[in-house]
Structure formats: structure tokens, C-alpha cells
PDB file of C-alpha atoms in Angstrom:
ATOM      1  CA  UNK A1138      45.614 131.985  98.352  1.00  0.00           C
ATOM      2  CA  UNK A1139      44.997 135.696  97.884  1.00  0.00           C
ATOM      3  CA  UNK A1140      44.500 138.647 100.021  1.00  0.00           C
ATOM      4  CA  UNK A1141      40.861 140.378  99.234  1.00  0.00           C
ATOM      5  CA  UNK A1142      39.711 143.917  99.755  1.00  0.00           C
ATOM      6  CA  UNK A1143      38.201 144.547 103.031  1.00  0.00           C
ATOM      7  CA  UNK A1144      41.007 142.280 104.642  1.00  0.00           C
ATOM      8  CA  UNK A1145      42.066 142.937 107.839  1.00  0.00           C
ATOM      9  CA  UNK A1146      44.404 141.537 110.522  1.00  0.00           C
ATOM     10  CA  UNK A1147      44.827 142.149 113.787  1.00  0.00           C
ATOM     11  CA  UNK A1148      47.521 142.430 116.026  1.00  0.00           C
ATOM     12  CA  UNK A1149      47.615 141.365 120.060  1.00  0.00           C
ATOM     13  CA  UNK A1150      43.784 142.482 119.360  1.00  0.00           C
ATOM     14  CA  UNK A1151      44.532 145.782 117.482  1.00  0.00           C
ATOM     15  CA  UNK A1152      42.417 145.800 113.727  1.00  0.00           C
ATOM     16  CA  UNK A1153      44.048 146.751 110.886  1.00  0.00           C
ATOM     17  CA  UNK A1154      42.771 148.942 108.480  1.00  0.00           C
ATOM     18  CA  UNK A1155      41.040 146.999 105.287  1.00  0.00           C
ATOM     19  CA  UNK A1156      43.000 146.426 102.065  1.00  0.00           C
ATOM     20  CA  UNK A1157      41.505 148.378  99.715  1.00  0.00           C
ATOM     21  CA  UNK A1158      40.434 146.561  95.829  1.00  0.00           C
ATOM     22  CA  UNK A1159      44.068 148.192  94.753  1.00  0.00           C
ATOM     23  CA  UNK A1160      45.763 145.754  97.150  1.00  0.00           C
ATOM     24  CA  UNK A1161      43.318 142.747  96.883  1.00  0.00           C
ATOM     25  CA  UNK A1162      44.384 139.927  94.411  1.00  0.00           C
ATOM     26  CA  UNK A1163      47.962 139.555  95.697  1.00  0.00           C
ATOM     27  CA  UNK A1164      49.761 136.823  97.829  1.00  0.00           C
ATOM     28  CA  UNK A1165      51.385 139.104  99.989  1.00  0.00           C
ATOM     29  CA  UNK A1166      49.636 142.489 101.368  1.00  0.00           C
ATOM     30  CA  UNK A1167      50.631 145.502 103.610  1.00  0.00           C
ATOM     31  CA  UNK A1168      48.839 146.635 106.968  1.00  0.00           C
ATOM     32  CA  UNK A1169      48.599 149.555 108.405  1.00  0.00           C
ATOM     33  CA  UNK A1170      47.523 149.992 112.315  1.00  0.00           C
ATOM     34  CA  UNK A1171      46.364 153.610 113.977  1.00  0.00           C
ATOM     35  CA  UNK A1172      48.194 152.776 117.215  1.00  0.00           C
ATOM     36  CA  UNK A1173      51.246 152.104 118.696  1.00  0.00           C
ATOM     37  CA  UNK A1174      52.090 147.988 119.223  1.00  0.00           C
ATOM     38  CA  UNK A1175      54.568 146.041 121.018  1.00  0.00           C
ATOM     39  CA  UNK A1176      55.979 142.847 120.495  1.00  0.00           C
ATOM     40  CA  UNK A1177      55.956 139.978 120.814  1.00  0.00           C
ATOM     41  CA  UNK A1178      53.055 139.801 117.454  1.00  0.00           C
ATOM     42  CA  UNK A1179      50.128 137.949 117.902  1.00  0.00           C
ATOM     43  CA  UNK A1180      48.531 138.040 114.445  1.00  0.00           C
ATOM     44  CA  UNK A1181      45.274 136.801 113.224  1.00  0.00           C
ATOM     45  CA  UNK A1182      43.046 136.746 110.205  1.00  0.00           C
ATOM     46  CA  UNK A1183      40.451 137.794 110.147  1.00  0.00           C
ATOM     47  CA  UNK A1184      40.487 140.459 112.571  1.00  0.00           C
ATOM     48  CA  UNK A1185      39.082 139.825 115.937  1.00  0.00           C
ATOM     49  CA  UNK A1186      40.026 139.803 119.271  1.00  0.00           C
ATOM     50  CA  UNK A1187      43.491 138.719 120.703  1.00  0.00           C
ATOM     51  CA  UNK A1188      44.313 135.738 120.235  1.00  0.00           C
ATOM     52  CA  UNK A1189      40.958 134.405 118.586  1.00  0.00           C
ATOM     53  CA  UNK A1190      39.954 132.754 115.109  1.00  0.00           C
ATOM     54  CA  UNK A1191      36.703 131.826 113.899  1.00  0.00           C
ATOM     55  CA  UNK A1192      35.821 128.646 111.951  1.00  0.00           C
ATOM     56  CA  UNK A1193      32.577 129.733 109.735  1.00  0.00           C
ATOM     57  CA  UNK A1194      29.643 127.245 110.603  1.00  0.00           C
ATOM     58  CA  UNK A1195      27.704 128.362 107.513  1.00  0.00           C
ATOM     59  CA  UNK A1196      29.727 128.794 104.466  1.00  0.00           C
ATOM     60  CA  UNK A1197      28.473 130.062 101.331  1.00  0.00           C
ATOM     61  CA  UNK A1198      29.611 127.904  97.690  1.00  0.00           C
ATOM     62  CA  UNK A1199      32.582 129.900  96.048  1.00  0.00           C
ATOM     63  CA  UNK A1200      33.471 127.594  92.641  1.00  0.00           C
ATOM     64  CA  UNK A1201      36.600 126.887  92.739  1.00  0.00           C
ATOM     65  CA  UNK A1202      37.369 127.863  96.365  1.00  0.00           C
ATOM     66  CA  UNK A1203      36.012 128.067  99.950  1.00  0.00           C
ATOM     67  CA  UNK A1204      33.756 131.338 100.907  1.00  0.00           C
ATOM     68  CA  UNK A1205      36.011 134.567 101.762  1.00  0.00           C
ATOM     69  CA  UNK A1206      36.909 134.340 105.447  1.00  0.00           C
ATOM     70  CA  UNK A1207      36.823 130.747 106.240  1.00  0.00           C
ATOM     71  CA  UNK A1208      40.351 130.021 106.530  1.00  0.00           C
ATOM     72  CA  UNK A1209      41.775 131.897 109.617  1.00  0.00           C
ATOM     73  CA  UNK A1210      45.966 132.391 109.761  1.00  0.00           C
ATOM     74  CA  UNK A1211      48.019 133.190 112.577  1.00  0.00           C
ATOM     75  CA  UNK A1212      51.540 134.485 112.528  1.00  0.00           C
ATOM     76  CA  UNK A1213      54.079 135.443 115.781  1.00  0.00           C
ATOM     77  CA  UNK A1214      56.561 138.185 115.576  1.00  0.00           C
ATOM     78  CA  UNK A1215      58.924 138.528 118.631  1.00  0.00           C
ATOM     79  CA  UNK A1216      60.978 141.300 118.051  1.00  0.00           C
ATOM     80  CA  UNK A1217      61.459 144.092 115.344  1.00  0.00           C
ATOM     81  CA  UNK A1218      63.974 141.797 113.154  1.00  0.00           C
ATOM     82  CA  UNK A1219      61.299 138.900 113.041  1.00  0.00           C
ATOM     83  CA  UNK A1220      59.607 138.368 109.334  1.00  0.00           C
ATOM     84  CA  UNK A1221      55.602 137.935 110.154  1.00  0.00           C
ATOM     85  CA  UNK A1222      55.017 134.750 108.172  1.00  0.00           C
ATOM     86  CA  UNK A1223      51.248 133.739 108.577  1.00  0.00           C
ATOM     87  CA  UNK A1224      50.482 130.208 108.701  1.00  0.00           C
ATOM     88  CA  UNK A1225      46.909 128.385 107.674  1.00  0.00           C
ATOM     89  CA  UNK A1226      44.949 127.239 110.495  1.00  0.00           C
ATOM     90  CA  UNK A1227      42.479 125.621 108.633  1.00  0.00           C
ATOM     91  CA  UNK A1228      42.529 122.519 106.206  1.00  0.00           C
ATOM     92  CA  UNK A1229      39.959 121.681 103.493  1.00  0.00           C
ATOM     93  CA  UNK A1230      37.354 118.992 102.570  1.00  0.00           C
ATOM     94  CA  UNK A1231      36.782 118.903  99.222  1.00  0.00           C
ATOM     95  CA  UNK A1232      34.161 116.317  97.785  1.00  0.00           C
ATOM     96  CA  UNK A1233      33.591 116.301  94.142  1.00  0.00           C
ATOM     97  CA  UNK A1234      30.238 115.433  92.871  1.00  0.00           C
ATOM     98  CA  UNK A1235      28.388 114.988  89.800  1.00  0.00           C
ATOM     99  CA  UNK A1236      25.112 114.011  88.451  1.00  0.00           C
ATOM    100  CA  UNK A1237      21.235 115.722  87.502  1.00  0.00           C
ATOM    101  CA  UNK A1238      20.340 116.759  90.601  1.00  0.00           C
ATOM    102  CA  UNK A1239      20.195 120.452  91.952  1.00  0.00           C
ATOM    103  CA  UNK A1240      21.914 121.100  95.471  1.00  0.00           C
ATOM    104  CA  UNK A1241      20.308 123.318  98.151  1.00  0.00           C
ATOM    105  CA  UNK A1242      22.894 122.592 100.752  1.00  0.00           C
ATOM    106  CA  UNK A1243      26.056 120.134 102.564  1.00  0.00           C
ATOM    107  CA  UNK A1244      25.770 119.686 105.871  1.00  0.00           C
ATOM    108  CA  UNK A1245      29.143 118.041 107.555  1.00  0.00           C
ATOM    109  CA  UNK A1246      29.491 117.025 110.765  1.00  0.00           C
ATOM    110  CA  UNK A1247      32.221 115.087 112.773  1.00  0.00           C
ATOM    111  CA  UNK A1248      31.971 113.005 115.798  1.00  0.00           C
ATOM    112  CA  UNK A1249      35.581 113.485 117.107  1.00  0.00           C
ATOM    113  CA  UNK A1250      35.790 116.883 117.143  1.00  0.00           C
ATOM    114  CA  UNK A1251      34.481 120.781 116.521  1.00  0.00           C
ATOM    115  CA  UNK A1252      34.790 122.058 112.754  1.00  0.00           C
ATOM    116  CA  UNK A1253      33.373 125.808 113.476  1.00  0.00           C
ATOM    117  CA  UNK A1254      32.783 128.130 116.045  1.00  0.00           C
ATOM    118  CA  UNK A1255      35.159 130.518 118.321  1.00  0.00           C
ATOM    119  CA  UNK A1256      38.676 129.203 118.684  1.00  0.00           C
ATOM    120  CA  UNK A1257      41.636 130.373 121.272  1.00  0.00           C
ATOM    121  CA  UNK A1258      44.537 130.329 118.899  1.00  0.00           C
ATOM    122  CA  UNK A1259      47.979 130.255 120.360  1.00  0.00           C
ATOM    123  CA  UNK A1260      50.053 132.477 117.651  1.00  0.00           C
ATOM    124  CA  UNK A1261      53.597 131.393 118.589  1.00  0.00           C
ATOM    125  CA  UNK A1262      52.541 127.381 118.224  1.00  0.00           C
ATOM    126  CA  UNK A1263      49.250 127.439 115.900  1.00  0.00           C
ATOM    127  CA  UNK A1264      47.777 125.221 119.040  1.00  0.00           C
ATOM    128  CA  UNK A1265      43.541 126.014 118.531  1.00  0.00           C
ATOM    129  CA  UNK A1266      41.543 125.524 121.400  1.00  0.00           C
ATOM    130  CA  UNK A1267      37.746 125.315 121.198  1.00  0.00           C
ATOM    131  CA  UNK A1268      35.780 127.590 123.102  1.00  0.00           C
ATOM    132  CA  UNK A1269      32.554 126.339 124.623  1.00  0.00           C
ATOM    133  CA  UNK A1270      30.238 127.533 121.616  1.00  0.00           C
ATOM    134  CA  UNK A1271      32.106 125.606 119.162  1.00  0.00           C
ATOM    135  CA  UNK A1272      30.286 123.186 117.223  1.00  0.00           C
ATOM    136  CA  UNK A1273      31.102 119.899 115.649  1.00  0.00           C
ATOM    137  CA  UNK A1274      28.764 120.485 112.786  1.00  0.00           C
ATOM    138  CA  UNK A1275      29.187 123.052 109.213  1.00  0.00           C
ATOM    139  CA  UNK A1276      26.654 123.620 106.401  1.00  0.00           C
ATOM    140  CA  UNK A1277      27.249 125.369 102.863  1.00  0.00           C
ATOM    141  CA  UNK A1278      24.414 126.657 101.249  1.00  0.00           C
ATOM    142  CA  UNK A1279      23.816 127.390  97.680  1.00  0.00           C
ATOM    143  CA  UNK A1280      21.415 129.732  97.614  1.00  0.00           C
ATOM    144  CA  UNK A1281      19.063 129.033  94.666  1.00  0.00           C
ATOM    145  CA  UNK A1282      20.441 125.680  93.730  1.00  0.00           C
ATOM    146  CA  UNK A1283      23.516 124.183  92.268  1.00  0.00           C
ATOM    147  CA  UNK A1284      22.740 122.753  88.747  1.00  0.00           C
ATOM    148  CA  UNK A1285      24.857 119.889  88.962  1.00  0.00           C
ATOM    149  CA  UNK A1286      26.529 118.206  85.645  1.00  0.00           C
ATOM    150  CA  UNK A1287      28.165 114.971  84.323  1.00  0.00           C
ATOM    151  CA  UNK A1288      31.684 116.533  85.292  1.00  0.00           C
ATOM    152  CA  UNK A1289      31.945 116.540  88.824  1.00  0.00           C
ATOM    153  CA  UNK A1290      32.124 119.948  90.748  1.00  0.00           C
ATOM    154  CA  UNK A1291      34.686 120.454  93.115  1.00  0.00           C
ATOM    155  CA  UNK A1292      32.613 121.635  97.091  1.00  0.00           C
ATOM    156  CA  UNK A1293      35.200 122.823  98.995  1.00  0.00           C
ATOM    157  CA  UNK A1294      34.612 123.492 103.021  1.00  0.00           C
ATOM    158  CA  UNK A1295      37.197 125.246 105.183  1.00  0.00           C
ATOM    159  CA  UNK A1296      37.485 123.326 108.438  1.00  0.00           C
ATOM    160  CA  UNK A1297      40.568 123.430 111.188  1.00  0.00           C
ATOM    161  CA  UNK A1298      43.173 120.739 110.003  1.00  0.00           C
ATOM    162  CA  UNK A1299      43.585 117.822 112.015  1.00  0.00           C
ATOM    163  CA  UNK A1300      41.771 114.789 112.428  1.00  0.00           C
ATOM    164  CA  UNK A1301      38.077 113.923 113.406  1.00  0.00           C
ATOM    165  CA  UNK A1302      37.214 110.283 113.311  1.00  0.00           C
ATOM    166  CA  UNK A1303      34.198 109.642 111.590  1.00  0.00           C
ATOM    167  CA  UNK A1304      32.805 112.397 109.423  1.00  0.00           C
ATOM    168  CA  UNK A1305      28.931 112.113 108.114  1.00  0.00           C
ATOM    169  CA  UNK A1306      28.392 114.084 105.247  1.00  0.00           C
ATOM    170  CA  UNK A1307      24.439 115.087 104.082  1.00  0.00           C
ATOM    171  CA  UNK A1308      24.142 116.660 100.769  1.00  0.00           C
ATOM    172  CA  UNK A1309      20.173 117.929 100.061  1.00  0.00           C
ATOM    173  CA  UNK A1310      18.895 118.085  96.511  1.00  0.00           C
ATOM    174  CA  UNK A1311      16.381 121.260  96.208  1.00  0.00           C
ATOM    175  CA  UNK A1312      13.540 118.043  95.882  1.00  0.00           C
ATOM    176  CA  UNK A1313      14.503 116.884  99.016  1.00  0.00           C
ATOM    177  CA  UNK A1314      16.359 114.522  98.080  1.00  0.00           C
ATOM    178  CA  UNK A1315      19.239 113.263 100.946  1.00  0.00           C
ATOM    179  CA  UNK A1316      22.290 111.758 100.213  1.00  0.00           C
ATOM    180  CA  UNK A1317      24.258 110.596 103.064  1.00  0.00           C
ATOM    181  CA  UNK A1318      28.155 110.176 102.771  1.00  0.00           C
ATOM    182  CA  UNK A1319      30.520 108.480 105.746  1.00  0.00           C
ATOM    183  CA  UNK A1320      34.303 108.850 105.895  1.00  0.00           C
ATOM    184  CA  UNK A1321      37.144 108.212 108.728  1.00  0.00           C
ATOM    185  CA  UNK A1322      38.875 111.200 108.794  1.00  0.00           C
ATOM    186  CA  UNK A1323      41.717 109.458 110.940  1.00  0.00           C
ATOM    187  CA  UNK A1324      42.937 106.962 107.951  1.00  0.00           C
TER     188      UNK A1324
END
């Protein structure tokens, strides 16, 4: 994983300044803050308030890769001498898929548990904790269509790791065509 430009952290609810294109492309990245902050570090990306992630609920198709933002990190820092190491909240469905029809969209959803929304994050553990307007269900679009072909296509969708029983899975041709996939998450 790479840092882009436009990046930003925050720390105990302080933003960072964005990287800038210079910086972007790079596995590690430096942050710069306007104020004053005092440990202990609670660090999230992408920036937002203290202690708080956000799982995308619509995700756009990036080949190769999940959209820009969908994988939230936290890192803890509790004194000056403490390396921030950030650590990946998220974990990643990937469903491969081949054949003549064009895709307008995915739409996952899980019966054991939320896969997007507003997320407590505590940055010392990596313990999430849904917030009430969490949601259980996540949709990728792609836009005018995916052509697909005879060699499958990797989808991937940035959800928080763990386990969710049974997963249903909807994948919409732009003819309106529905195919409908079923999974246990938990084996």
C-alpha cells in the first residue's frame, strides 16, 4: 500500500496537512500538524475526528486495488521515543469474475455484522466499534460499465477484517441481469 496526495492523518483529532503529489507513491510519508500535540498518539487515516474511522459504503472500481480511502489505519504513540507504526483496520474481499457480460454494480451485504459506516476506533488496541449509522451492507459502482472478459477481473472491496457469517453477494449486469453469490465468512 501507498500513501496518495491529498493524504492526511490526524492526530487525537488534529488534521494533518495533505501530502502533496511529490510525497504520494511511497510506503512511508511525513506529516506535518499546525499545532502543538501531546501524547499519548491517537492516529487515524483518513483524517477525521478523534478516535473515528470510516468504512466507505459506496466504493468506486479501482483495477487492481480498492477505491482511495477505503482502508482506514490506526497507530498509538505514547511517548516521544515511541515509533508511530500504523496498522490496517480493514481486510479485503476480493471476487474474481469473468465472462460477456457488462457490470453496473456489487452490492455485498453480511448478516453478522456492519461492513461500512462510522466506527469508534480504539488506537492503542485496533478494537472498532460500530456507531449507530453503521450499516451491514456496501456497493461498488462502475460507472459506465465494466466490459468483462474470458480472464477473470480481480473486484476488490475494502471492508473491516473480521468475520461476518453469511455474506450475500449481488453483482448487476448493465441489462439487468442479477447474479446472486452466498459465502460463510466464518469458515
Amino acid at each position: 500500500l501507498y500513501w496518495s496526495a491529498e493524504d492526511q492523518l490526524s492526530v487525537n483529532g488534529v488534521a494533518s496537512a495533505a501530502l502533496t503529489t511529490e510525497e504520494a507513491g511511497k510506503a512511508s510519508a511525513g506529516f506535518t500538524f499546525d499545532s502543538t500535540l501531546s501524547y499519548p498518539y491517537n492516529v487515524v487515516y483518513p483524517a477525521s475526528s478523534a478516535n473515528e474511522v470510516t468504512f466507505l459504503a459506496e466504493q468506486a472500481y479501482t483495477p487492481g486495488t480498492f477505491c482511495a480511502g477505503a482502508a482506514p489505519m490506526y497507530g498509538y504513540a505514547t511517548d516521544a521515543s515511541s515509533a508511530i507504526q500504523m496498522y490496517n483496520l480493514a481486510g479485503v474481499l476480493r471476487f474474481d469474475i469473468s465472462g460477456e457480460a457488462t457490470l453496473s454494480s456489487i452490492v455485498v451485504s453480511a448478516e453478522g455484522a456492519n461492513l461500512a459506516g462510522k466506527f469508534s476506533v480504539d488506537c492503542a488496541t485496533g478494537a472498532l466499534t460500530a456507531r449507530e449509522e453503521a450499516t451491514n451492507v456496501v456497493t461498488v459502482s462502475f460507472g459506465e460499465g465494466l466490459a468483462l472478459t474470458e480472464t477473470a477481473t480481480p473486484i476488490y472491496i475494502a471492508v473491516p477484517a473480521g468475520s461476518y457469517g453469511m455474506v450475500s453477494t449481488k453483482i448487476y449486469s448493465t441489462a439487468g441481469e442479477v447474479m446472486t453469490v452466498k459465502f460463510d465468512s466464518s469458515t
